[in-house]
Coordinates of C-alpha atoms in Angstrom, one line a residue:
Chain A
X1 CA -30.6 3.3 3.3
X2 CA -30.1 6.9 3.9
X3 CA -28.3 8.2 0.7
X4 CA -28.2 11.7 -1.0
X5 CA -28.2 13.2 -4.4
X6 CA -25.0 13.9 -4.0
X7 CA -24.0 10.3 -2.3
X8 CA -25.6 8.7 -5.5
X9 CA -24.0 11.1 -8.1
X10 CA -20.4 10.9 -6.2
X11 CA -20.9 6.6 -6.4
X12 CA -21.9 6.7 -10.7
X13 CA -19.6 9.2 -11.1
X14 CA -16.7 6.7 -9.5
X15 CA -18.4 3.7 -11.2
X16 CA -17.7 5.5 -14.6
X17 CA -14.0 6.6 -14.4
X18 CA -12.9 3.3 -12.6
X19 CA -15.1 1.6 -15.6
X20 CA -13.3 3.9 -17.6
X21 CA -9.7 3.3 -16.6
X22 CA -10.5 -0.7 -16.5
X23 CA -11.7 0.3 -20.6
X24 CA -7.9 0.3 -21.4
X25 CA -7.7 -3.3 -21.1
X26 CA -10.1 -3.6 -24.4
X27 CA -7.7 -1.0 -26.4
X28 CA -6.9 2.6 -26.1
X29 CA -10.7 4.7 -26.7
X30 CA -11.8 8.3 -26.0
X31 CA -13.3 7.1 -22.5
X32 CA -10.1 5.7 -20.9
X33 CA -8.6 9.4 -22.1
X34 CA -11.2 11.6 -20.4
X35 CA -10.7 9.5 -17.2
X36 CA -6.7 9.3 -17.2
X37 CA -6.9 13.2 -18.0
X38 CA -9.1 13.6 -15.1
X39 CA -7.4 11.6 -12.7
X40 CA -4.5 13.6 -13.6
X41 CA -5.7 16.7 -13.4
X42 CA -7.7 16.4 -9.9
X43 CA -4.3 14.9 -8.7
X44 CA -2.4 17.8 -9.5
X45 CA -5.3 20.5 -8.0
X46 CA -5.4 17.9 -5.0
X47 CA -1.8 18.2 -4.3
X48 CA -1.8 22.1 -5.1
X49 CA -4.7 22.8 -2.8
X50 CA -3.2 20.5 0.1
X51 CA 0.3 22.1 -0.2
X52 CA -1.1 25.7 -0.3
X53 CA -3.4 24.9 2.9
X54 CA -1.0 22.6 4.9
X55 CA 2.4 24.1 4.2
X56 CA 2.1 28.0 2.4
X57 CA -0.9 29.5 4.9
X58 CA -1.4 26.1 7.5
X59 CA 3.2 26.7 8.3
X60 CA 4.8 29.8 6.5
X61 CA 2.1 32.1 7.0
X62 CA 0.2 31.3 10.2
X63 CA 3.8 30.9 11.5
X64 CA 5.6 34.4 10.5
X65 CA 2.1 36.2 10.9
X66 CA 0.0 34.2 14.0
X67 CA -3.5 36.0 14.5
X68 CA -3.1 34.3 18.0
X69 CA -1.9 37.1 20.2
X70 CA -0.5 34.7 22.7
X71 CA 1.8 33.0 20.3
X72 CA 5.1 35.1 18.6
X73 CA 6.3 35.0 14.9
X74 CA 8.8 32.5 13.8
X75 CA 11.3 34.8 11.9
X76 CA 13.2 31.5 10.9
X77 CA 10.8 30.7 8.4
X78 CA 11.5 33.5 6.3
X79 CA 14.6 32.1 5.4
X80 CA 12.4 28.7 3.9
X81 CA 10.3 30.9 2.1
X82 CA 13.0 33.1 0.3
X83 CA 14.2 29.7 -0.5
X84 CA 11.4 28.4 -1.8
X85 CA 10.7 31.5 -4.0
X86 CA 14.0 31.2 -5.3
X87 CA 12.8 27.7 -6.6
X88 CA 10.3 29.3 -8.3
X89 CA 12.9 31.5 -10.5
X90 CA 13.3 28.6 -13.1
X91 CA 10.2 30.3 -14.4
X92 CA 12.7 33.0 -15.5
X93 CA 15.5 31.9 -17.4
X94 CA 17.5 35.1 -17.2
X95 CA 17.5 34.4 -13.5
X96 CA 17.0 30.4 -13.5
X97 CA 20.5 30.0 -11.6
X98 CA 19.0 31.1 -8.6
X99 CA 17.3 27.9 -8.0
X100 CA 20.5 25.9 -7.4
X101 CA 20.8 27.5 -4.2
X102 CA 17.5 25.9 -2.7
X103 CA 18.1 22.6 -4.7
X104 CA 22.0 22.2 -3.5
X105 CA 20.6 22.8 0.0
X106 CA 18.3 20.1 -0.6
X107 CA 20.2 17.9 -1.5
X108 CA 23.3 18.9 1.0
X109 CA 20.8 18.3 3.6
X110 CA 18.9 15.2 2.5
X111 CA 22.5 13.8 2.1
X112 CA 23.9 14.5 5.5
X113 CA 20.8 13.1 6.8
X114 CA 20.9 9.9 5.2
X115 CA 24.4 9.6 5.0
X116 CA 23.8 8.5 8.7
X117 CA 20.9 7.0 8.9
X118 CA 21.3 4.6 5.7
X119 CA 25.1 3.5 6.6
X120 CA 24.1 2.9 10.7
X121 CA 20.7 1.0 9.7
X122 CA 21.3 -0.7 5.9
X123 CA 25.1 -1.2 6.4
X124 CA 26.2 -2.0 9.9
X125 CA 23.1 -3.5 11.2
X126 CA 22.3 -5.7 8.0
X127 CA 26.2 -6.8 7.7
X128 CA 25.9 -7.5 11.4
X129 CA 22.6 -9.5 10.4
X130 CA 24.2 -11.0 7.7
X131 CA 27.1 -13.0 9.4
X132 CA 25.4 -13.5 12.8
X133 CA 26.2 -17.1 14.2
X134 CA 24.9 -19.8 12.0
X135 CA 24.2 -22.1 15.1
X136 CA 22.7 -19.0 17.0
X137 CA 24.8 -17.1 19.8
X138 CA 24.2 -20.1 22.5
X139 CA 24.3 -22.7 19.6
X140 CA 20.8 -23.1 20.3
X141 CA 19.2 -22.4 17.1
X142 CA 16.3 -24.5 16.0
X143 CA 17.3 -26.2 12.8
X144 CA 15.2 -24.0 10.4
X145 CA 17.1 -21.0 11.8
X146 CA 20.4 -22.7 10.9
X147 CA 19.6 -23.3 7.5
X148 CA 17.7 -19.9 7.5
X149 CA 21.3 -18.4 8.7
X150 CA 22.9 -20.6 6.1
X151 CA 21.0 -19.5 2.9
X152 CA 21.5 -15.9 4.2
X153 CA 25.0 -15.8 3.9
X154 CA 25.4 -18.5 0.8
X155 CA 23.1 -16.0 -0.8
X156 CA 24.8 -12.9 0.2
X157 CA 28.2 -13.7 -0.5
X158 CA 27.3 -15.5 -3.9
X159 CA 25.3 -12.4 -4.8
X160 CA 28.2 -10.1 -4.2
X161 CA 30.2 -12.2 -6.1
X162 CA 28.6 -12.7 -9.3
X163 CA 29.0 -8.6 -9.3
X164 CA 32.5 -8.8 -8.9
X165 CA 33.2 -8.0 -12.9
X166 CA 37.1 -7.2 -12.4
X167 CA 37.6 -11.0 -12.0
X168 CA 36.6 -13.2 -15.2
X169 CA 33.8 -15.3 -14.1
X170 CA 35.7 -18.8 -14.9
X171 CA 36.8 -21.6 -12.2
X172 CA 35.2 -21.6 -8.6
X173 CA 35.1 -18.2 -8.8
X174 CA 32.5 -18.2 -11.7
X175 CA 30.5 -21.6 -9.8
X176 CA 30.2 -18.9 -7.1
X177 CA 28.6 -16.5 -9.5
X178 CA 26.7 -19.0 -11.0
X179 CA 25.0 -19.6 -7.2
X180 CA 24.8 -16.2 -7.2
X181 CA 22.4 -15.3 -10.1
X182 CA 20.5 -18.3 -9.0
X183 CA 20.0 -16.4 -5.7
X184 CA 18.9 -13.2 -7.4
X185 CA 16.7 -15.1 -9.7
X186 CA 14.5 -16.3 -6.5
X187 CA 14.9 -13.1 -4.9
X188 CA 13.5 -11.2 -8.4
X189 CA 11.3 -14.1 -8.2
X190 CA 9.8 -13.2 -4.8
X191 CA 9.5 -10.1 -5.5
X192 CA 7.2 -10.8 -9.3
X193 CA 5.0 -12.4 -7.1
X194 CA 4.5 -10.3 -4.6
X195 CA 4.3 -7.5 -7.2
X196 CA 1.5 -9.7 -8.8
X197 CA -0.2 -10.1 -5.7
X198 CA -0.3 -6.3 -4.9
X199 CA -1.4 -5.5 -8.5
X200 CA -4.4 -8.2 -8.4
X201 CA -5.2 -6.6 -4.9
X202 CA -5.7 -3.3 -6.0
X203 CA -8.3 -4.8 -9.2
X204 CA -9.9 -6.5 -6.0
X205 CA -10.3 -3.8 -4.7
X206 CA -12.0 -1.9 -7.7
X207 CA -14.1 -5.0 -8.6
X208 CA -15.1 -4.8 -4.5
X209 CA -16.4 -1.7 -5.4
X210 CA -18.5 -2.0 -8.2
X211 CA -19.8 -5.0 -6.9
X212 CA -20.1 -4.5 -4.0
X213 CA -20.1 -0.6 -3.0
X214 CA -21.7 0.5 -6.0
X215 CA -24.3 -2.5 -7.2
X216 CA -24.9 -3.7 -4.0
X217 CA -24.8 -7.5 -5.5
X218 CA -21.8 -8.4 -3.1
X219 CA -21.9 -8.0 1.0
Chain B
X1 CA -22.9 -1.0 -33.5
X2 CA -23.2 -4.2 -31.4
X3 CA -20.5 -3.1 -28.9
X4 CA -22.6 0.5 -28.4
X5 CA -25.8 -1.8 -27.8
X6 CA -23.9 -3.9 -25.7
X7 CA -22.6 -1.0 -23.3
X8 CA -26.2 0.3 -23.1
X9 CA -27.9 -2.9 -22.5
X10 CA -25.2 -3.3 -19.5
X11 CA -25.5 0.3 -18.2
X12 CA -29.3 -0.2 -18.6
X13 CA -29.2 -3.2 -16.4
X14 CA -26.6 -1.7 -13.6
X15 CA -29.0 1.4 -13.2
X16 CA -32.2 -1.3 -13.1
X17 CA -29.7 -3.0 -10.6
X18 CA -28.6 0.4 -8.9
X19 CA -32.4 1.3 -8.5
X20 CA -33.7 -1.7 -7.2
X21 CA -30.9 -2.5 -4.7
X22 CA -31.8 1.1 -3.1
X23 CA -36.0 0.5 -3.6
X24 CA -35.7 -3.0 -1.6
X25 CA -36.2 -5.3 -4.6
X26 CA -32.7 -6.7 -4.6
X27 CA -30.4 -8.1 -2.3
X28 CA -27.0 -9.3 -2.6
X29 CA -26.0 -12.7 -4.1
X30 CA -24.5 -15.3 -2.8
X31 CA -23.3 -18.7 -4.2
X32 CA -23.8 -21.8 -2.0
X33 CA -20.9 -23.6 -1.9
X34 CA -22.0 -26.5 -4.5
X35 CA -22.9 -23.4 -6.8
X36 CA -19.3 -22.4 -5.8
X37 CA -17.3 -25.5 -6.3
X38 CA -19.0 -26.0 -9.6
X39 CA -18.4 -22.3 -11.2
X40 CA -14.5 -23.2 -10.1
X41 CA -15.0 -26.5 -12.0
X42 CA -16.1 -24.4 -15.2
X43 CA -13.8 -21.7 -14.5
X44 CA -11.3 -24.4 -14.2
X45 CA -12.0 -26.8 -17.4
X46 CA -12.2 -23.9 -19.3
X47 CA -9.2 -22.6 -18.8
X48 CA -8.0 -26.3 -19.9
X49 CA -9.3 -25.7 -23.5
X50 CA -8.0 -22.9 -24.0
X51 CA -4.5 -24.6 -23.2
X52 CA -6.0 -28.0 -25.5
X53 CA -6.6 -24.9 -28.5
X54 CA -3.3 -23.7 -28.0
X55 CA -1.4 -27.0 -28.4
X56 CA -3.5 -27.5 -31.1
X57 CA -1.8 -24.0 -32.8
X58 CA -5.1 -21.6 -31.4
X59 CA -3.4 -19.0 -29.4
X60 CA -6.0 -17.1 -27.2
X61 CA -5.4 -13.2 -27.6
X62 CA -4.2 -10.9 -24.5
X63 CA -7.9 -9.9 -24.1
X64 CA -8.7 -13.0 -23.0
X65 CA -6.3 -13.4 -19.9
X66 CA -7.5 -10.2 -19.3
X67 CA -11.6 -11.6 -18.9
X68 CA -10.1 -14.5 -17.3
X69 CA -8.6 -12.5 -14.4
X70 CA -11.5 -10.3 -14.1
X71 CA -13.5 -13.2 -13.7
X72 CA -11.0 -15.0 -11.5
X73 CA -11.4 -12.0 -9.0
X74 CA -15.2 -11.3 -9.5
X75 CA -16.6 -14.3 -9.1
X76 CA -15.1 -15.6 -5.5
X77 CA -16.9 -12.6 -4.1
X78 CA -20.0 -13.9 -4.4
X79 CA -19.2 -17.8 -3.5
X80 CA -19.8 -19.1 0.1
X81 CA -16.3 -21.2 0.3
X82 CA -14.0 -20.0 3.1
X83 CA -9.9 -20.1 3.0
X84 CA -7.7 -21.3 5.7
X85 CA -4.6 -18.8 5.8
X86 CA -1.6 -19.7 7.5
X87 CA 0.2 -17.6 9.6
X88 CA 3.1 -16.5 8.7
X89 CA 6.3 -15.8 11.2
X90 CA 6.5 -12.1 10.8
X91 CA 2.7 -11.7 11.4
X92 CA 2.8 -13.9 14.4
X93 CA 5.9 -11.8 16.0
X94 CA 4.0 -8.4 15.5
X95 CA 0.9 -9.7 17.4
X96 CA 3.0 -11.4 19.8
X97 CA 4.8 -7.8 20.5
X98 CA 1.3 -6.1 20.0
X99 CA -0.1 -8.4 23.2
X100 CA 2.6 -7.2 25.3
X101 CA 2.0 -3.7 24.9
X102 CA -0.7 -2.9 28.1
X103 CA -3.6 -0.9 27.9
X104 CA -3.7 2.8 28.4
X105 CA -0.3 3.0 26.3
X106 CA 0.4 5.8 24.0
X107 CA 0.8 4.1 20.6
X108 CA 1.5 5.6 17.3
X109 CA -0.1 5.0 14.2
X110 CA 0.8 6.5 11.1
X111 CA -0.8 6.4 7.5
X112 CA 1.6 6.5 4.8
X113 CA -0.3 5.8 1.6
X114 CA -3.4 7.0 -0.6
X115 CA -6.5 5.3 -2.1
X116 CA -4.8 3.5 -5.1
X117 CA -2.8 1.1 -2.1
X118 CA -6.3 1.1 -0.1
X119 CA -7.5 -2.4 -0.8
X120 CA -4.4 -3.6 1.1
X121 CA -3.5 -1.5 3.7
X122 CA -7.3 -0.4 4.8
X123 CA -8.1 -3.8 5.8
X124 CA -5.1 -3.4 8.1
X125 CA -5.6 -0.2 9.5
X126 CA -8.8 -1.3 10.3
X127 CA -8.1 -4.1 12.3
X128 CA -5.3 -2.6 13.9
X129 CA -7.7 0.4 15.0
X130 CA -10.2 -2.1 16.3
X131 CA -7.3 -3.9 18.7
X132 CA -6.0 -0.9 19.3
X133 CA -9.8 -0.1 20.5
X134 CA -10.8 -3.0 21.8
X135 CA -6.8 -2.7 24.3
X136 CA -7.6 0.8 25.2
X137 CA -4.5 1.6 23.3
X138 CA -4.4 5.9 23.6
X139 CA -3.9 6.3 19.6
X140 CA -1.9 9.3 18.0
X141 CA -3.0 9.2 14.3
X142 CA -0.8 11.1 11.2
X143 CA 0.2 10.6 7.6
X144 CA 3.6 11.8 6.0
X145 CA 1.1 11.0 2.7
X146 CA -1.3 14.2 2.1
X147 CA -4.4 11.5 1.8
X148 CA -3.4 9.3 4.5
X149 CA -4.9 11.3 7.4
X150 CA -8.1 10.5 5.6
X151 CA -7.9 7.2 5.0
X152 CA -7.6 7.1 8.9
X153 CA -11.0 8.6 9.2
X154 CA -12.5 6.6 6.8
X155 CA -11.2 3.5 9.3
X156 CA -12.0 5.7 12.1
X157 CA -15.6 6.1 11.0
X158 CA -16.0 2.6 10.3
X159 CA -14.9 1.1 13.6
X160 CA -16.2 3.5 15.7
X161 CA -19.5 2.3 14.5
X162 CA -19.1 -0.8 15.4
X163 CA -21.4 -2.1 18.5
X164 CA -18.4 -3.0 21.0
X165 CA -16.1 -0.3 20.1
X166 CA -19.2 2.0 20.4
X167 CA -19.3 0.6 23.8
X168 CA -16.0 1.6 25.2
X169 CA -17.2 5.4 24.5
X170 CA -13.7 6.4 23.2
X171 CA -13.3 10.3 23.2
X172 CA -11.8 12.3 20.3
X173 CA -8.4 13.9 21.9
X174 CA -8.5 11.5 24.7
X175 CA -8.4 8.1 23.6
X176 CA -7.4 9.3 19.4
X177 CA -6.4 12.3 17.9
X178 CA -5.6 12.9 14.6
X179 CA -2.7 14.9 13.8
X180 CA -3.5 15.0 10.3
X181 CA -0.5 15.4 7.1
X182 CA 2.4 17.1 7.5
X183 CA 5.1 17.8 4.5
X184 CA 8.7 17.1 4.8
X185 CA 9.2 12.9 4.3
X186 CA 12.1 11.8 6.1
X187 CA 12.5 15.5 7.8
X188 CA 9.8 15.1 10.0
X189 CA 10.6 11.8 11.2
X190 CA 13.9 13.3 12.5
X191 CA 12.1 16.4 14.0
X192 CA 10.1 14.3 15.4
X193 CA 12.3 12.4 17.9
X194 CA 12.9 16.2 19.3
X195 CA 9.6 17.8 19.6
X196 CA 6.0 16.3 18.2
X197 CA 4.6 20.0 18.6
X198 CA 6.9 21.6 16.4
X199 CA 5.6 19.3 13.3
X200 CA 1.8 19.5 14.5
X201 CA 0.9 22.5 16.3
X202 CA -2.6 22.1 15.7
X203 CA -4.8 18.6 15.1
X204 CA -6.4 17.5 11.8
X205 CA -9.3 19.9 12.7
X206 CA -7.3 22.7 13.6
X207 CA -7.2 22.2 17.9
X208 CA -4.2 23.4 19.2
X209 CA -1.8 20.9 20.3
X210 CA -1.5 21.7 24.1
X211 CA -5.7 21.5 24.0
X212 CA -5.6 17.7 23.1
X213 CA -4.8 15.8 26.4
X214 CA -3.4 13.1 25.0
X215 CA -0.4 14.2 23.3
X216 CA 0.0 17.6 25.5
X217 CA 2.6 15.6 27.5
X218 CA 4.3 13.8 24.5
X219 CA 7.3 15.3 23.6
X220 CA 8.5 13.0 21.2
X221 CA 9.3 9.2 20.5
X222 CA 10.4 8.7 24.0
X223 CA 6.9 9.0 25.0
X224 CA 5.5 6.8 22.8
X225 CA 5.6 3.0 23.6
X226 CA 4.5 1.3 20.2
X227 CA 4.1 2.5 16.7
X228 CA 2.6 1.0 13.9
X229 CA 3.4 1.9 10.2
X230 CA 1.2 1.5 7.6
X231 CA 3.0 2.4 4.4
X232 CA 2.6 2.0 0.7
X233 CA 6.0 3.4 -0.9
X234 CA 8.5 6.9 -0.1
X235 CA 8.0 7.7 2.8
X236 CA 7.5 4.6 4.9
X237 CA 8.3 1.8 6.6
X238 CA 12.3 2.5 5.6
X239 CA 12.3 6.0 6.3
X240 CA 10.5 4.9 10.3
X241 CA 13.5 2.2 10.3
X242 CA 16.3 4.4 9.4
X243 CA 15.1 7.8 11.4
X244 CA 12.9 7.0 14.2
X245 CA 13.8 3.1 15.3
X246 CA 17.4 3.0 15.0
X247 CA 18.1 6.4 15.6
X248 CA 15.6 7.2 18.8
X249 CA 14.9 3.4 19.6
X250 CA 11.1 3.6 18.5
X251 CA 9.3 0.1 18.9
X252 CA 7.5 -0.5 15.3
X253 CA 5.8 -3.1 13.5
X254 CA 4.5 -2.0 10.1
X255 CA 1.7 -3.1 7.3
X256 CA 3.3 -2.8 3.8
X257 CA 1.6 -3.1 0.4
X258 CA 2.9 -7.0 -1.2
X259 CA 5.4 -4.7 -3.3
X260 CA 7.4 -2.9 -0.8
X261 CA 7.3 -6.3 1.8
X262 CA 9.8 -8.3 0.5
X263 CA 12.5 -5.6 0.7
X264 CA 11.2 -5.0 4.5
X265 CA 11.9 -8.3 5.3
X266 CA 15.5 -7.6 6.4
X267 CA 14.6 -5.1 9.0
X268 CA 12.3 -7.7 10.5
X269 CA 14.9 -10.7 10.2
X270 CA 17.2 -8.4 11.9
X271 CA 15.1 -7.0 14.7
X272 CA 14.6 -3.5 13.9
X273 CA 11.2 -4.4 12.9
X274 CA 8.7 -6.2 15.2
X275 CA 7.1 -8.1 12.9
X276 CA 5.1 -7.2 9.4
X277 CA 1.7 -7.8 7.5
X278 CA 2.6 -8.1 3.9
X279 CA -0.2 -7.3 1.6
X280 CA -4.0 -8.7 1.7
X281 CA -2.6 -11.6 3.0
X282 CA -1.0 -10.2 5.6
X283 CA -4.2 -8.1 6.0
X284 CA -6.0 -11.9 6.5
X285 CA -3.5 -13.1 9.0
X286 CA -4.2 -10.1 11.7
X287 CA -7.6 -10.8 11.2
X288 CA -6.9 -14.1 11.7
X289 CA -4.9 -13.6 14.7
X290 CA -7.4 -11.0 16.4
X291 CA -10.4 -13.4 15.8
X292 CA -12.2 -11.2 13.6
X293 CA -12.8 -11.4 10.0
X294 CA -13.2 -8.8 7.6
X295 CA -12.2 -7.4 3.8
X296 CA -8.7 -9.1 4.1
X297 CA -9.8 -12.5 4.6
X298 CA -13.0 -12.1 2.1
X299 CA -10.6 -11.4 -0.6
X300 CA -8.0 -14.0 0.2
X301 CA -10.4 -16.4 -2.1
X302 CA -10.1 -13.9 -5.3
X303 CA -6.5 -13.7 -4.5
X304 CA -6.0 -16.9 -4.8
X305 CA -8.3 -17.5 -7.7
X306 CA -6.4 -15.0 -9.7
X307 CA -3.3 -15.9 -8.9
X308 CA -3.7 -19.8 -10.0
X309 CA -5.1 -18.0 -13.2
X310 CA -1.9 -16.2 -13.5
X311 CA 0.0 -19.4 -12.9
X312 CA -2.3 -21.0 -15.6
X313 CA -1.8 -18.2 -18.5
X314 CA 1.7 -18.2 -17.7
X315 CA 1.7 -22.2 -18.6
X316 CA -0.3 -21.6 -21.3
X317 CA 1.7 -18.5 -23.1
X318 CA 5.0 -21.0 -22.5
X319 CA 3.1 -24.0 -24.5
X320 CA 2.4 -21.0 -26.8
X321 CA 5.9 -19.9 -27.1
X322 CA 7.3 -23.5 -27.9
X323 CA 4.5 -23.8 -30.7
X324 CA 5.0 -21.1 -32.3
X325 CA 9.4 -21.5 -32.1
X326 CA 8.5 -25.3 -33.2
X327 CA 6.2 -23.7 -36.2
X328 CA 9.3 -21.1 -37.3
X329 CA 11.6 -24.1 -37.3
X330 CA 9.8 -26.1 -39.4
X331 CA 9.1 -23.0 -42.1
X332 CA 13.0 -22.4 -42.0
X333 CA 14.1 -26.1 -43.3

C-alpha cells in the first residue's frame, strides 16, 4: 500500500475525533468537547474560506474587475455587493437599520419565487394527485392502485379534518378525526423509522470507517 | 484508573493493528457463515436476558442499548451471510426511466449534500456514475452544497478506477465535467432554466465554460435529457421539483437520505418525480438493479441487525415501563 505521512496522520487524526464524538455516548468528558469544538470551528473556517473563494473573489470580484481582457465588467453586481455590505452594518448598531434593506429584499424575493413555485407544484399538482380517479382514468387500475387511491384520499380528507378545531370534535365528525390522527400516527410512524434508519446509516458509516478504512480488519 | 488502562490497552492494540495491517501481517476478518449465524444466536439470546432481568425488576441502563447497537452494526461487517433486498416500486420506476435514456445523452447530476449524509447517498452516487459510465451517459456534475462537488470526485476517483470503466477511456470535459458549488439554493435552480453559463462560468478547476465541449452548447434544462438528484436536506430534491421540473419540464429521479424520502414520496406518486432511492436501502436496490454490488448492499446486513435491536430495546424499555408503573402502584396502596 502506498500511503504517506500525511495519509497516516490525516486517518488517526479522523479515528480520534470520530472516536471522540462516539465518547459522548459514555457521558459528557473533556474529549468529546475538544472534538465538537473542532468540528465546529473547521465548519465555520470551511464555510468562510468557500464563501470568500466561490462567491466574494470566484463572482463579485472576478466579475466587476475580469483580468481577462476579452471579457467586460458586470456593473450589476455592484448593486449585490452594496447590499451585502449593508448586511454587514448590524455590526454597528447606530447604523444596524440598514440591514433591513438587504434582508426585506430577501425575503421579497424568496417569497415571490416560491409563492409560484410551491402553490403550482405542492398545491395544484398534489390536490390534483390527491382526488385522481380511484378506479384509474380508464377504470383500469390494478387493485393495489385502487386501494392505494383509496387510503390516499381516506387519509387526506380525515387528516384535514381532525384539524378542523372550529367544529367540536363529537359525532361523525369527531369518528372522522379519530381516522384522522390514526393516519398521522402511521405517517409520524413512517417517518421514525425512516429517521432511525438514516441515523443508524450514518453510525454505519463511521463504524465502516474505523473498521474498515482505518484498521483495515473489514474489506 | 481501570478505564485510563483500558483506553491504552485498546489504543495500544489498534496501533499494533494499524501497523501490522500496513507491514503485511494482517489481513481482514471475515466470519464464515456458521461463525455468523452463531454470533447472531448470542447476539440474539442475549438480548433475551436482558429482557428475562427486566421482568424480573433489573432495568439495563441507556449505556447498554447503546453497546448493543454498536455491536448490532459492527459485527455484520465482518459475517459472510448475504441479504436478499426487495425492490421496491419507486426504485424499479427510476431504473426503468434510467434504461430508456440512450447513450450519448446529456444527463445531469447534482450533489446536494456533505460528508455527515455520505454513508447513504455515496453508495448512490457511485452506482449511478458507474451506469451513467458504463451507458456512455455525457455527465454534467455540480452541488448547490459547498462539499458536494467533492464528494463527486471522491465517486469520480473511485469508479474511474475501476477496470471497465477504465476501459471506455472517458475524457474530463467530454464525457464529465465538473461544474463544481455554486451559492444561491433555490436561485440558481431558477437561473438555471435560462442560462447554465451565467451560474458556472468556469469548471470546478477553473476552465472556462465555452472551453468544456460538453456543456458549450447547453444553454439550459432544455438541453439536458435526464437529471439525477442526490440530496440530503435544503436545497434538494424539493427545491429540483418545485423550480426546475415543474417549472422547465426537467426529467428527474433523485437519491434522498431515509429522512427526507418519505416526504418525497408525493412527488413520485404524482409523477413529477421518476422514481427514488430512499436511503441505504435504496442505495442496495440500484445496486441490485444494475447487477453490481457494493457499500449499500454490504450494509444492508448491519441495517437490519440494528434495526431488530431497536425493535428489541423498544420491547424491552415498554416491559420496563409497565414494571416500574406496576412497582409505583403497589407503593401507593
Amino acid at each position: 500500500m502506498n500511503t504517506g505521512i500525511m495519509d497516516h496522520l490525516a486517518l488517526w487524526t479522523a479515528a480520534f475525533l470520530t472516536l471522540g464524538i462516539i465518547s459522548f455516548l459514555y457521558r459528557d468528558n473533556v474529549w468529546y468537547k475538544i472534538c465538537e469544538a473542532v468540528f465546529v470551528g473547521a465548519s465555520a473556517g470551511y464555510w468562510f474560506v468557500t464563501y470568500f473563494w466561490d462567491n466574494i473573489y470566484g463572482k463579485f470580484w472576478v466579475g466587476v474587475f475580469p483580468g481577462d481582457p476579452s471579457r467586460s465588467p458586470d456593473y450589476a453586481l455592484l448593486v449585490g455587493g452594496a447590499l451585502g455590505l449593508l448586511m454587514l452594518m448590524r455590526l454597528i448598531p447606530k447604523i444596524g437599520w440598514l440591514s433591513r434593506w438587504p434582508l426585506a429584499f430577501i425575503v421579497g424575493a424568496t417569497a415571490g419565487l416560491n409563492l409560484i413555485g410551491y402553490f403550482a407544484s405542492n398545491v395544484m399538482v398534489q390536490v390534483a394527485d390527491t382526488v385522481r380517479p380511484l378506479l384509474g382514468a380508464d377504470g383500469g387500475a390494478s387493485l393495489y392502485d385502487v386501494i392505494g387511491n383509496v387510503v390516499v384520499a381516506v387519509g387526506t380528507f380525515t387528516a384535514l379534518i381532525y384539524f378542523f378545531f372550529s367544529k367540536e370534535h363529537k359525532g361523525a365528525f369527531g369518528g372522522a378525526a379519530k381516522v384522522g390522527i390514526f393516519v398521522l400516527m402511521v405517517t409520524f410512524g413512517a417517518s421514525f423509522g425512516y429517521t432511525v434508519m438514516s441515523r443508524m446509516s450514518l453510525l454505519i458509516g463511521r463504524i465502516d470507517f474505523l473498521l474498515g478504512d482505518w484498521l483495515g480488519l473489514i474489506k | 484508573m481501570f478505564r485510563l488502562l483500558l483506553i491504552i490497552l485498546v489504543v495500544a492494540l489498534c496501533a499494533i493493528w494499524y501497523v501490522g495491517r500496513h507491514a503485511g501481517w494482517f489481513g481482514s476478518v471475515s466470519f464464515s457463515p456458521a461463525v455468523s449465524l452463531l454470533v447472531s444466536i448470542m447476539l440474539g439470546l442475549s438480548i433475551v436476558w436482558i429482557l428475562i432481568l427486566t421482568i424480573r425488576g433489573k432495568f439495563a441502563e441507556r449505556r447498554v442499548v447503546f453497546l448493543y447497537v454498536g455491536i448490532a452494526v459492527a459485527m455484520p461487517l465482518f459475517m459472510s451471510l448475504t441479504q436478499k433486498v426487495a425492490i421496491s416500486s419507486e426504485a424499479q420506476m427510476l431504473y426503468d426511466y434510467l434504461q430508456k435514456v440512450p447513450p450519448g445523452s446529456k444527463v445531469l447530476v447534482t450533489f446536494d449534500y456533505d460528508p455527515p449524509s455520505a454513508a447513504e447517498l455515496q453508495p448512490m452516487a457511485e452506482s449511478f456514475l458507474r451506469y451513467g459510465f458504463a451507458h456512455d451517459f455525457k455527465m454534467i456534475i455540480f452541488g448547490l452544497w459547498p462539499q458536494g462537488p467533492q464528494q463527486a470526485n471522491l465517486a469520480l476517483t473511485k469508479i474511474l478506477d475501476e477496470p471497465d470503466i477504465r476501459a471506455k477511456l472517458p475524457v474530463y470535459g467530454v464525457d464529465y465535467v465538473n461544474l463544481g458549488f455554486q451559492s444561491g439554493n433555490e436561485f440558481v435552480i431558477q437561473r438555471l432554466g435560462s442560462d447554465f453559463k451565467s451560474m458556472f462560468p468556469a469548471d470546478y478547476q477553473g476552465t472556462p465554460y465555452d472551453s468544456l465541449p460538453l456543456v458549450r452548447n447547453v444553454r439550459n434544462y432544455a438541453n439536458v435529457d435526464y437529471s439525477f438528484n442526490l440530496s440530503a436536506g435544503y436545497p434538494g430534491t424539493k427545491e429540483w421539483v418545485l423550480f426546475a421540473v415543474d417549472r422547465y419540464g426537467l426529467k428527474m429521479g433523485a437519491g434522498n437520505t431515509a429522512v427526507q424520502t418519505t416526504g418525497m414520496y408525493p412527488y413520485v406518486r404524482s409523477g413529477q418525480l421518476l422514481g427514488i432511492l430512499g436511503g441505504m436501502n435504496g442505495a442496495a436496490e440500484f445496486e441490485q438493479l444494475t447487477g453490481t454490488l457494493a457499500k449499500g448492499t454490504k450494509f444492508m446486513l448491519s441495517q437490519s441487525f440494528s434495526h431488530l435491536v431497536v425493535v428489541a430495546f423498544i420491547v424491552i424499555g415498554n416491559v420496563a415501563y409497565f414494571m416500574h408503573e406496576r412497582r409505583k402502584g403497589k407503593r401507593s396502596l
